Amino acid sequence: VQLQASGGGLVQAGGSLRLSCAASGRTFSNYLMSWFRQAPGKEREFVAVVNSDGGYTDYATSVKGRFTISRDNAKNTVFLQMNSLKPEDTAVYYCAAFTGTAYYSNYRRYDYWGPGTQVTVSS
């Protein structure tokens, strides 16, 4: 499956952004979908996950209550609504697809990645 993330940009602290990730090539609804992020000099970290039918979601502690992940299988797209953004949310954000279900917070287990979109939050 091919993934393409969009929606990143520059925003002030407290602001909002909505990321989108469009998928093509294989049956999108077969995949668990996640967002990860990577800041300069840091390891890629888990942000949020949604299961194949959208009925289950999970979040990193650092974003819980501020970010919402969702998916639209009819449009082969996964979203990340980010509210109350903080400077520490600055990173390149990646969407990823996983054919399994276990250990979904481990980026090494993912099968497909998009090229990433930059999110910069100014203080």
Short mmCIF file of N, CA, C and O in Angstrom, two decimals:
data_model
loop_
_atom_site.label_atom_id
_atom_site.label_comp_id
_atom_site.label_asym_id
_atom_site.label_seq_id
_atom_site.Cartn_x
_atom_site.Cartn_y
_atom_site.Cartn_z
N VAL A 1 0.85 -1.18 0.00
CA VAL A 1 0.00 0.00 0.00
C VAL A 1 0.89 1.24 0.00
O VAL A 1 1.93 1.26 0.65
N GLN A 2 0.48 2.25 -0.76
CA GLN A 2 1.21 3.52 -0.80
C GLN A 2 0.48 4.53 0.09
O GLN A 2 -0.74 4.61 0.06
N LEU A 3 1.26 5.28 0.86
CA LEU A 3 0.71 6.24 1.80
C LEU A 3 1.25 7.63 1.52
O LEU A 3 2.44 7.78 1.23
N GLN A 4 0.38 8.62 1.62
CA GLN A 4 0.80 9.99 1.42
C GLN A 4 0.15 10.88 2.46
O GLN A 4 -1.07 11.06 2.46
N ALA A 5 0.97 11.42 3.36
CA ALA A 5 0.48 12.30 4.41
C ALA A 5 0.48 13.75 3.94
O ALA A 5 1.32 14.15 3.12
N SER A 6 -0.45 14.51 4.47
CA SER A 6 -0.54 15.94 4.16
C SER A 6 -1.17 16.67 5.33
O SER A 6 -1.70 16.03 6.26
N GLY A 7 -1.11 18.00 5.29
CA GLY A 7 -1.78 18.79 6.31
C GLY A 7 -0.86 19.42 7.33
O GLY A 7 -1.31 20.17 8.20
N GLY A 8 0.43 19.12 7.25
CA GLY A 8 1.35 19.73 8.18
C GLY A 8 1.54 21.21 7.90
O GLY A 8 1.07 21.75 6.89
N GLY A 9 2.24 21.89 8.81
CA GLY A 9 2.50 23.30 8.63
C GLY A 9 3.01 23.94 9.89
O GLY A 9 3.41 23.25 10.84
N LEU A 10 3.00 25.27 9.89
CA LEU A 10 3.45 26.06 11.02
C LEU A 10 2.24 26.62 11.74
O LEU A 10 1.36 27.22 11.10
N VAL A 11 2.19 26.43 13.05
CA VAL A 11 1.06 26.91 13.84
C VAL A 11 1.57 27.41 15.18
O VAL A 11 2.61 26.94 15.68
N GLN A 12 0.87 28.35 15.76
CA GLN A 12 1.24 28.84 17.08
C GLN A 12 0.77 27.87 18.16
O GLN A 12 -0.19 27.12 17.97
N ALA A 13 1.45 27.91 19.29
CA ALA A 13 1.05 27.08 20.43
C ALA A 13 -0.41 27.36 20.77
O ALA A 13 -0.86 28.51 20.76
N GLY A 14 -1.13 26.28 21.05
CA GLY A 14 -2.55 26.39 21.32
C GLY A 14 -3.42 26.21 20.10
O GLY A 14 -4.66 26.06 20.22
N GLY A 15 -2.81 26.22 18.93
CA GLY A 15 -3.56 26.08 17.69
C GLY A 15 -3.85 24.63 17.33
O GLY A 15 -3.56 23.71 18.10
N SER A 16 -4.43 24.46 16.14
CA SER A 16 -4.85 23.13 15.68
C SER A 16 -4.39 22.88 14.26
O SER A 16 -4.22 23.81 13.47
N LEU A 17 -4.19 21.61 13.96
CA LEU A 17 -3.93 21.15 12.61
C LEU A 17 -4.63 19.81 12.42
O LEU A 17 -4.82 19.06 13.39
N ARG A 18 -4.97 19.52 11.18
CA ARG A 18 -5.55 18.22 10.85
C ARG A 18 -4.70 17.56 9.78
O ARG A 18 -4.59 18.08 8.67
N LEU A 19 -4.10 16.45 10.13
CA LEU A 19 -3.31 15.69 9.18
C LEU A 19 -4.20 14.65 8.49
O LEU A 19 -5.11 14.09 9.10
N SER A 20 -3.89 14.40 7.23
CA SER A 20 -4.56 13.36 6.47
C SER A 20 -3.52 12.42 5.88
O SER A 20 -2.40 12.85 5.58
N CYS A 21 -3.91 11.18 5.71
CA CYS A 21 -3.03 10.20 5.08
C CYS A 21 -3.88 9.39 4.11
O CYS A 21 -4.75 8.63 4.53
N ALA A 22 -3.61 9.57 2.84
CA ALA A 22 -4.35 8.86 1.79
C ALA A 22 -3.60 7.60 1.40
O ALA A 22 -2.38 7.63 1.19
N ALA A 23 -4.34 6.50 1.30
CA ALA A 23 -3.75 5.21 0.96
C ALA A 23 -4.23 4.73 -0.40
O ALA A 23 -5.36 5.01 -0.80
N SER A 24 -3.37 4.01 -1.07
CA SER A 24 -3.75 3.44 -2.35
C SER A 24 -2.97 2.15 -2.56
O SER A 24 -1.95 1.92 -1.94
N GLY A 25 -3.47 1.31 -3.44
CA GLY A 25 -2.73 0.13 -3.86
C GLY A 25 -3.26 -1.19 -3.33
O GLY A 25 -3.19 -2.18 -4.01
N ARG A 26 -3.72 -1.23 -2.12
CA ARG A 26 -4.25 -2.46 -1.55
C ARG A 26 -5.49 -2.12 -0.72
O ARG A 26 -5.86 -0.98 -0.59
N THR A 27 -6.11 -3.13 -0.18
CA THR A 27 -7.35 -2.92 0.57
C THR A 27 -7.04 -2.22 1.88
O THR A 27 -6.52 -2.81 2.83
N PHE A 28 -7.36 -0.94 1.92
CA PHE A 28 -7.04 -0.09 3.07
C PHE A 28 -7.66 -0.64 4.34
O PHE A 28 -7.02 -0.61 5.40
N SER A 29 -8.87 -1.15 4.27
CA SER A 29 -9.58 -1.58 5.47
C SER A 29 -8.97 -2.82 6.11
O SER A 29 -9.38 -3.22 7.19
N ASN A 30 -7.99 -3.43 5.47
CA ASN A 30 -7.30 -4.58 6.06
C ASN A 30 -6.25 -4.18 7.08
O ASN A 30 -5.76 -5.03 7.83
N TYR A 31 -5.89 -2.90 7.11
CA TYR A 31 -4.74 -2.46 7.88
C TYR A 31 -5.11 -1.69 9.13
O TYR A 31 -6.01 -0.85 9.13
N LEU A 32 -4.38 -1.97 10.18
CA LEU A 32 -4.34 -1.10 11.34
C LEU A 32 -3.48 0.09 10.94
O LEU A 32 -2.43 -0.09 10.32
N MET A 33 -3.93 1.30 11.28
CA MET A 33 -3.22 2.51 10.85
C MET A 33 -2.77 3.32 12.06
O MET A 33 -3.51 3.46 13.03
N SER A 34 -1.57 3.86 11.95
CA SER A 34 -1.03 4.65 13.05
C SER A 34 -0.36 5.92 12.54
O SER A 34 0.01 6.01 11.37
N TRP A 35 -0.19 6.83 13.47
CA TRP A 35 0.65 8.00 13.27
C TRP A 35 1.83 7.90 14.23
O TRP A 35 1.66 7.57 15.41
N PHE A 36 2.99 8.20 13.70
CA PHE A 36 4.21 8.32 14.48
C PHE A 36 4.79 9.71 14.21
O PHE A 36 4.39 10.38 13.27
N ARG A 37 5.73 10.10 15.04
CA ARG A 37 6.43 11.36 14.80
C ARG A 37 7.89 11.21 15.19
O ARG A 37 8.25 10.37 16.01
N GLN A 38 8.69 12.07 14.57
CA GLN A 38 10.12 12.05 14.86
C GLN A 38 10.65 13.46 14.86
O GLN A 38 10.58 14.17 13.84
N ALA A 39 11.18 13.86 16.01
CA ALA A 39 11.81 15.17 16.15
C ALA A 39 13.30 15.02 15.88
O ALA A 39 13.86 13.92 16.02
N PRO A 40 13.98 16.10 15.53
CA PRO A 40 15.41 16.03 15.24
C PRO A 40 16.19 15.45 16.41
O PRO A 40 16.01 15.86 17.55
N GLY A 41 17.03 14.46 16.11
CA GLY A 41 17.87 13.86 17.13
C GLY A 41 17.16 12.88 18.04
O GLY A 41 17.78 12.36 18.98
N LYS A 42 15.90 12.61 17.77
CA LYS A 42 15.14 11.70 18.62
C LYS A 42 14.65 10.49 17.82
O LYS A 42 14.57 10.53 16.59
N GLU A 43 14.32 9.45 18.54
CA GLU A 43 13.80 8.25 17.90
C GLU A 43 12.34 8.48 17.50
O GLU A 43 11.63 9.29 18.11
N ARG A 44 11.93 7.76 16.49
CA ARG A 44 10.54 7.83 16.06
C ARG A 44 9.64 7.33 17.18
O ARG A 44 9.91 6.28 17.78
N GLU A 45 8.57 8.06 17.47
CA GLU A 45 7.71 7.67 18.57
C GLU A 45 6.25 7.53 18.14
O GLU A 45 5.77 8.24 17.24
N PHE A 46 5.58 6.63 18.80
CA PHE A 46 4.17 6.35 18.56
C PHE A 46 3.32 7.54 19.01
O PHE A 46 3.56 8.12 20.07
N VAL A 47 2.32 7.87 18.20
CA VAL A 47 1.39 8.94 18.55
C VAL A 47 -0.02 8.39 18.76
O VAL A 47 -0.63 8.62 19.81
N ALA A 48 -0.54 7.67 17.77
CA ALA A 48 -1.92 7.20 17.85
C ALA A 48 -2.14 6.05 16.88
O ALA A 48 -1.43 5.95 15.87
N VAL A 49 -3.13 5.21 17.20
CA VAL A 49 -3.48 4.08 16.36
C VAL A 49 -4.99 3.96 16.26
O VAL A 49 -5.72 4.32 17.19
N VAL A 50 -5.44 3.46 15.11
CA VAL A 50 -6.85 3.11 14.92
C VAL A 50 -6.90 1.75 14.24
O VAL A 50 -6.12 1.47 13.32
N ASN A 51 -7.82 0.91 14.71
CA ASN A 51 -7.87 -0.44 14.12
C ASN A 51 -8.59 -0.41 12.77
O ASN A 51 -9.01 0.65 12.30
N SER A 52 -8.74 -1.56 12.16
CA SER A 52 -9.18 -1.62 10.77
C SER A 52 -10.59 -1.06 10.54
O SER A 52 -10.85 -0.47 9.49
N ASP A 53 -11.48 -1.22 11.52
CA ASP A 53 -12.85 -0.72 11.31
C ASP A 53 -13.12 0.59 12.06
O ASP A 53 -14.25 1.09 12.06
N GLY A 54 -12.09 1.12 12.71
CA GLY A 54 -12.24 2.39 13.42
C GLY A 54 -12.83 2.28 14.81
O GLY A 54 -13.02 3.29 15.48
N GLY A 55 -13.06 1.06 15.26
CA GLY A 55 -13.72 0.88 16.55
C GLY A 55 -12.81 0.93 17.75
O GLY A 55 -13.28 0.98 18.90
N TYR A 56 -11.52 0.92 17.51
CA TYR A 56 -10.55 0.95 18.60
C TYR A 56 -9.49 1.99 18.29
O TYR A 56 -8.95 2.03 17.16
N THR A 57 -9.17 2.81 19.27
CA THR A 57 -8.09 3.79 19.15
C THR A 57 -7.25 3.78 20.42
O THR A 57 -7.72 3.38 21.49
N ASP A 58 -6.04 4.23 20.28
CA ASP A 58 -5.15 4.36 21.42
C ASP A 58 -4.19 5.51 21.15
O ASP A 58 -3.92 5.83 19.97
N TYR A 59 -3.67 6.10 22.22
CA TYR A 59 -2.85 7.29 22.08
C TYR A 59 -1.65 7.24 23.01
O TYR A 59 -1.71 6.64 24.09
N ALA A 60 -0.60 7.91 22.61
CA ALA A 60 0.51 8.14 23.52
C ALA A 60 0.02 9.05 24.64
O ALA A 60 -0.84 9.92 24.43
N THR A 61 0.59 8.86 25.80
CA THR A 61 0.18 9.65 26.96
C THR A 61 0.34 11.15 26.69
O THR A 61 -0.49 11.95 27.12
N SER A 62 1.38 11.50 25.97
CA SER A 62 1.69 12.91 25.73
C SER A 62 0.65 13.63 24.87
O SER A 62 0.60 14.87 24.86
N VAL A 63 -0.17 12.89 24.13
CA VAL A 63 -1.14 13.53 23.25
C VAL A 63 -2.58 13.21 23.62
O VAL A 63 -3.51 13.77 23.04
N LYS A 64 -2.76 12.34 24.59
CA LYS A 64 -4.11 11.92 24.95
C LYS A 64 -4.93 13.13 25.42
O LYS A 64 -4.46 13.95 26.21
N GLY A 65 -6.14 13.23 24.90
CA GLY A 65 -7.01 14.36 25.24
C GLY A 65 -6.84 15.56 24.33
O GLY A 65 -7.67 16.47 24.35
N ARG A 66 -5.78 15.56 23.52
CA ARG A 66 -5.54 16.68 22.59
C ARG A 66 -5.65 16.23 21.13
O ARG A 66 -6.06 17.02 20.27
N PHE A 67 -5.25 15.00 20.84
CA PHE A 67 -5.25 14.47 19.47
C PHE A 67 -6.36 13.44 19.33
O PHE A 67 -6.69 12.72 20.27
N THR A 68 -6.91 13.37 18.12
CA THR A 68 -7.93 12.37 17.80
C THR A 68 -7.61 11.73 16.46
O THR A 68 -7.45 12.44 15.46
N ILE A 69 -7.51 10.41 16.46
CA ILE A 69 -7.29 9.67 15.22
C ILE A 69 -8.62 9.10 14.74
O ILE A 69 -9.46 8.67 15.55
N SER A 70 -8.80 9.08 13.43
CA SER A 70 -10.01 8.51 12.86
C SER A 70 -9.68 8.03 11.44
O SER A 70 -8.61 8.34 10.91
N ARG A 71 -10.60 7.29 10.86
CA ARG A 71 -10.38 6.81 9.50
C ARG A 71 -11.70 6.76 8.75
O ARG A 71 -12.77 6.61 9.35
N ASP A 72 -11.59 6.88 7.44
CA ASP A 72 -12.73 6.77 6.55
C ASP A 72 -12.35 5.71 5.51
O ASP A 72 -11.63 6.01 4.55
N ASN A 73 -12.82 4.50 5.70
CA ASN A 73 -12.44 3.41 4.80
C ASN A 73 -13.01 3.59 3.40
O ASN A 73 -12.44 3.09 2.43
N ALA A 74 -14.12 4.28 3.28
CA ALA A 74 -14.68 4.54 1.96
C ALA A 74 -13.78 5.46 1.14
O ALA A 74 -13.78 5.41 -0.09
N LYS A 75 -13.01 6.30 1.83
CA LYS A 75 -12.11 7.25 1.16
C LYS A 75 -10.64 6.85 1.31
O LYS A 75 -9.75 7.61 0.91
N ASN A 76 -10.39 5.68 1.91
CA ASN A 76 -9.01 5.20 2.09
C ASN A 76 -8.12 6.24 2.76
O ASN A 76 -6.98 6.47 2.32
N THR A 77 -8.62 6.84 3.80
CA THR A 77 -7.91 7.93 4.45
C THR A 77 -7.97 7.80 5.96
O THR A 77 -9.01 7.41 6.51
N VAL A 78 -6.85 8.12 6.60
CA VAL A 78 -6.80 8.22 8.05
C VAL A 78 -6.45 9.65 8.41
O VAL A 78 -5.70 10.32 7.70
N PHE A 79 -7.01 10.12 9.52
CA PHE A 79 -6.84 11.51 9.94
C PHE A 79 -6.23 11.58 11.33
O PHE A 79 -6.37 10.67 12.14
N LEU A 80 -5.59 12.71 11.60
CA LEU A 80 -5.14 13.01 12.94
C LEU A 80 -5.49 14.47 13.22
O LEU A 80 -4.88 15.37 12.66
N GLN A 81 -6.50 14.66 14.05
CA GLN A 81 -6.87 16.01 14.48
C GLN A 81 -6.04 16.37 15.70
O GLN A 81 -6.08 15.66 16.71
N MET A 82 -5.29 17.44 15.59
CA MET A 82 -4.38 17.85 16.66
C MET A 82 -4.82 19.20 17.19
O MET A 82 -4.79 20.20 16.46
N ASN A 83 -5.22 19.24 18.44
CA ASN A 83 -5.66 20.47 19.10
C ASN A 83 -4.71 20.81 20.24
O ASN A 83 -3.93 19.97 20.70
N SER A 84 -4.80 22.04 20.70
CA SER A 84 -3.98 22.51 21.82
C SER A 84 -2.51 22.16 21.61
O SER A 84 -1.84 21.63 22.51
N LEU A 85 -2.02 22.46 20.44
CA LEU A 85 -0.66 22.08 20.10
C LEU A 85 0.37 22.80 20.96
O LEU A 85 0.17 23.95 21.36
N LYS A 86 1.46 22.09 21.23
CA LYS A 86 2.54 22.59 22.05
C LYS A 86 3.83 22.58 21.24
O LYS A 86 3.97 21.78 20.30
N PRO A 87 4.80 23.40 21.61
CA PRO A 87 6.08 23.38 20.89
C PRO A 87 6.72 21.99 20.87
O PRO A 87 7.38 21.64 19.88
N GLU A 88 6.52 21.21 21.90
CA GLU A 88 7.10 19.87 21.94
C GLU A 88 6.42 18.90 20.98
O GLU A 88 6.89 17.76 20.81
N ASP A 89 5.34 19.31 20.34
CA ASP A 89 4.72 18.49 19.30
C ASP A 89 5.42 18.66 17.95
O ASP A 89 5.10 17.95 16.99
N THR A 90 6.36 19.58 17.87
CA THR A 90 7.09 19.80 16.63
C THR A 90 7.86 18.56 16.21
O THR A 90 8.63 18.01 17.00
N ALA A 91 7.61 18.10 14.99
CA ALA A 91 8.23 16.87 14.49
C ALA A 91 7.77 16.64 13.06
O ALA A 91 6.85 17.32 12.58
N VAL A 92 8.40 15.67 12.42
CA VAL A 92 7.86 15.14 11.18
C VAL A 92 6.88 14.02 11.57
O VAL A 92 7.24 13.12 12.33
N TYR A 93 5.69 14.11 11.03
CA TYR A 93 4.64 13.13 11.34
C TYR A 93 4.49 12.16 10.18
O TYR A 93 4.40 12.58 9.02
N TYR A 94 4.46 10.87 10.53
CA TYR A 94 4.36 9.81 9.54
C TYR A 94 3.11 8.97 9.79
O TYR A 94 2.80 8.66 10.94
N CYS A 95 2.44 8.58 8.72
CA CYS A 95 1.42 7.56 8.86
C CYS A 95 2.01 6.22 8.43
O CYS A 95 2.94 6.16 7.62
N ALA A 96 1.48 5.17 9.03
CA ALA A 96 2.02 3.85 8.79
C ALA A 96 0.91 2.81 8.83
O ALA A 96 -0.07 2.98 9.56
N ALA A 97 1.09 1.74 8.07
CA ALA A 97 0.11 0.67 7.99
C ALA A 97 0.72 -0.63 8.51
O ALA A 97 1.88 -0.94 8.21
N PHE A 98 -0.10 -1.37 9.23
CA PHE A 98 0.36 -2.57 9.92
C PHE A 98 -0.61 -3.71 9.62
O PHE A 98 -1.82 -3.54 9.81
N THR A 99 -0.09 -4.85 9.21
CA THR A 99 -0.95 -5.98 8.92
C THR A 99 -1.27 -6.80 10.17
O THR A 99 -2.13 -7.67 10.13
N GLY A 100 -0.57 -6.56 11.25
CA GLY A 100 -0.84 -7.26 12.50
C GLY A 100 -1.66 -6.41 13.44
O GLY A 100 -2.31 -5.44 13.04
N THR A 101 -1.66 -6.80 14.71
CA THR A 101 -2.37 -6.03 15.73
C THR A 101 -1.55 -5.84 17.01
O THR A 101 -1.73 -4.86 17.72
N ALA A 102 -0.64 -6.76 17.28
CA ALA A 102 0.10 -6.71 18.54
C ALA A 102 1.29 -5.74 18.43
O ALA A 102 1.86 -5.57 17.37
N TYR A 103 1.64 -5.16 19.58
CA TYR A 103 2.80 -4.27 19.68
C TYR A 103 2.74 -3.14 18.66
O TYR A 103 3.74 -2.79 18.04
N TYR A 104 1.58 -2.55 18.50
CA TYR A 104 1.40 -1.53 17.47
C TYR A 104 2.16 -0.24 17.78
O TYR A 104 2.30 0.61 16.92
N SER A 105 2.64 -0.05 18.99
CA SER A 105 3.39 1.15 19.30
C SER A 105 4.86 1.05 18.90
O SER A 105 5.61 2.01 19.00
N ASN A 106 5.28 -0.11 18.43
CA ASN A 106 6.66 -0.34 18.01
C ASN A 106 6.77 -0.08 16.50
O ASN A 106 6.28 -0.85 15.68
N TYR A 107 7.46 0.99 16.14
CA TYR A 107 7.50 1.39 14.73
C TYR A 107 8.17 0.33 13.86
O TYR A 107 7.92 0.27 12.64
N ARG A 108 9.02 -0.49 14.44
CA ARG A 108 9.75 -1.50 13.64
C ARG A 108 8.82 -2.58 13.10
O ARG A 108 9.20 -3.32 12.20
N ARG A 109 7.61 -2.68 13.60
CA ARG A 109 6.70 -3.74 13.19
C ARG A 109 5.84 -3.36 11.99
O ARG A 109 5.12 -4.18 11.45
N TYR A 110 5.94 -2.09 11.57
CA TYR A 110 5.04 -1.62 10.52
C TYR A 110 5.55 -1.98 9.14
O TYR A 110 6.75 -2.01 8.87
N ASP A 111 4.59 -2.22 8.25
CA ASP A 111 4.90 -2.72 6.92
C ASP A 111 5.06 -1.62 5.89
O ASP A 111 5.85 -1.74 4.95
N TYR A 112 4.29 -0.55 6.04
CA TYR A 112 4.28 0.51 5.03
C TYR A 112 4.32 1.87 5.71
O TYR A 112 3.66 2.08 6.73
N TRP A 113 5.05 2.79 5.08
CA TRP A 113 5.20 4.15 5.60
C TRP A 113 5.00 5.17 4.50
O TRP A 113 5.38 4.94 3.35
N GLY A 114 4.42 6.30 4.90
CA GLY A 114 4.38 7.44 4.02
C GLY A 114 5.62 8.30 4.22
O GLY A 114 6.40 8.07 5.15
N PRO A 115 5.84 9.31 3.39
CA PRO A 115 7.05 10.12 3.44
C PRO A 115 7.09 11.16 4.55
O PRO A 115 8.15 11.76 4.75
N GLY A 116 5.99 11.38 5.27
CA GLY A 116 6.01 12.31 6.39
C GLY A 116 5.61 13.72 6.01
O GLY A 116 5.77 14.15 4.87
N THR A 117 5.10 14.44 7.02
CA THR A 117 4.73 15.84 6.85
C THR A 117 5.20 16.60 8.09
O THR A 117 5.06 16.14 9.22
N GLN A 118 5.78 17.77 7.86
CA GLN A 118 6.38 18.55 8.95
C GLN A 118 5.31 19.33 9.70
O GLN A 118 4.48 20.04 9.09
N VAL A 119 5.35 19.23 11.03
CA VAL A 119 4.51 20.04 11.90
C VAL A 119 5.44 20.86 12.80
O VAL A 119 6.31 20.29 13.47
N THR A 120 5.28 22.17 12.76
CA THR A 120 6.09 23.06 13.58
C THR A 120 5.17 23.92 14.42
O THR A 120 4.28 24.60 13.88
N VAL A 121 5.38 23.89 15.73
CA VAL A 121 4.56 24.66 16.65
C VAL A 121 5.45 25.71 17.30
O VAL A 121 6.42 25.37 17.99
N SER A 122 5.12 26.96 17.09
CA SER A 122 5.92 28.05 17.65
C SER A 122 5.35 28.48 19.00
O SER A 122 4.14 28.42 19.24
N SER A 123 6.25 28.93 19.86
CA SER A 123 5.82 29.35 21.21
C SER A 123 5.46 30.81 21.26
O SER A 123 5.68 31.56 20.33
#
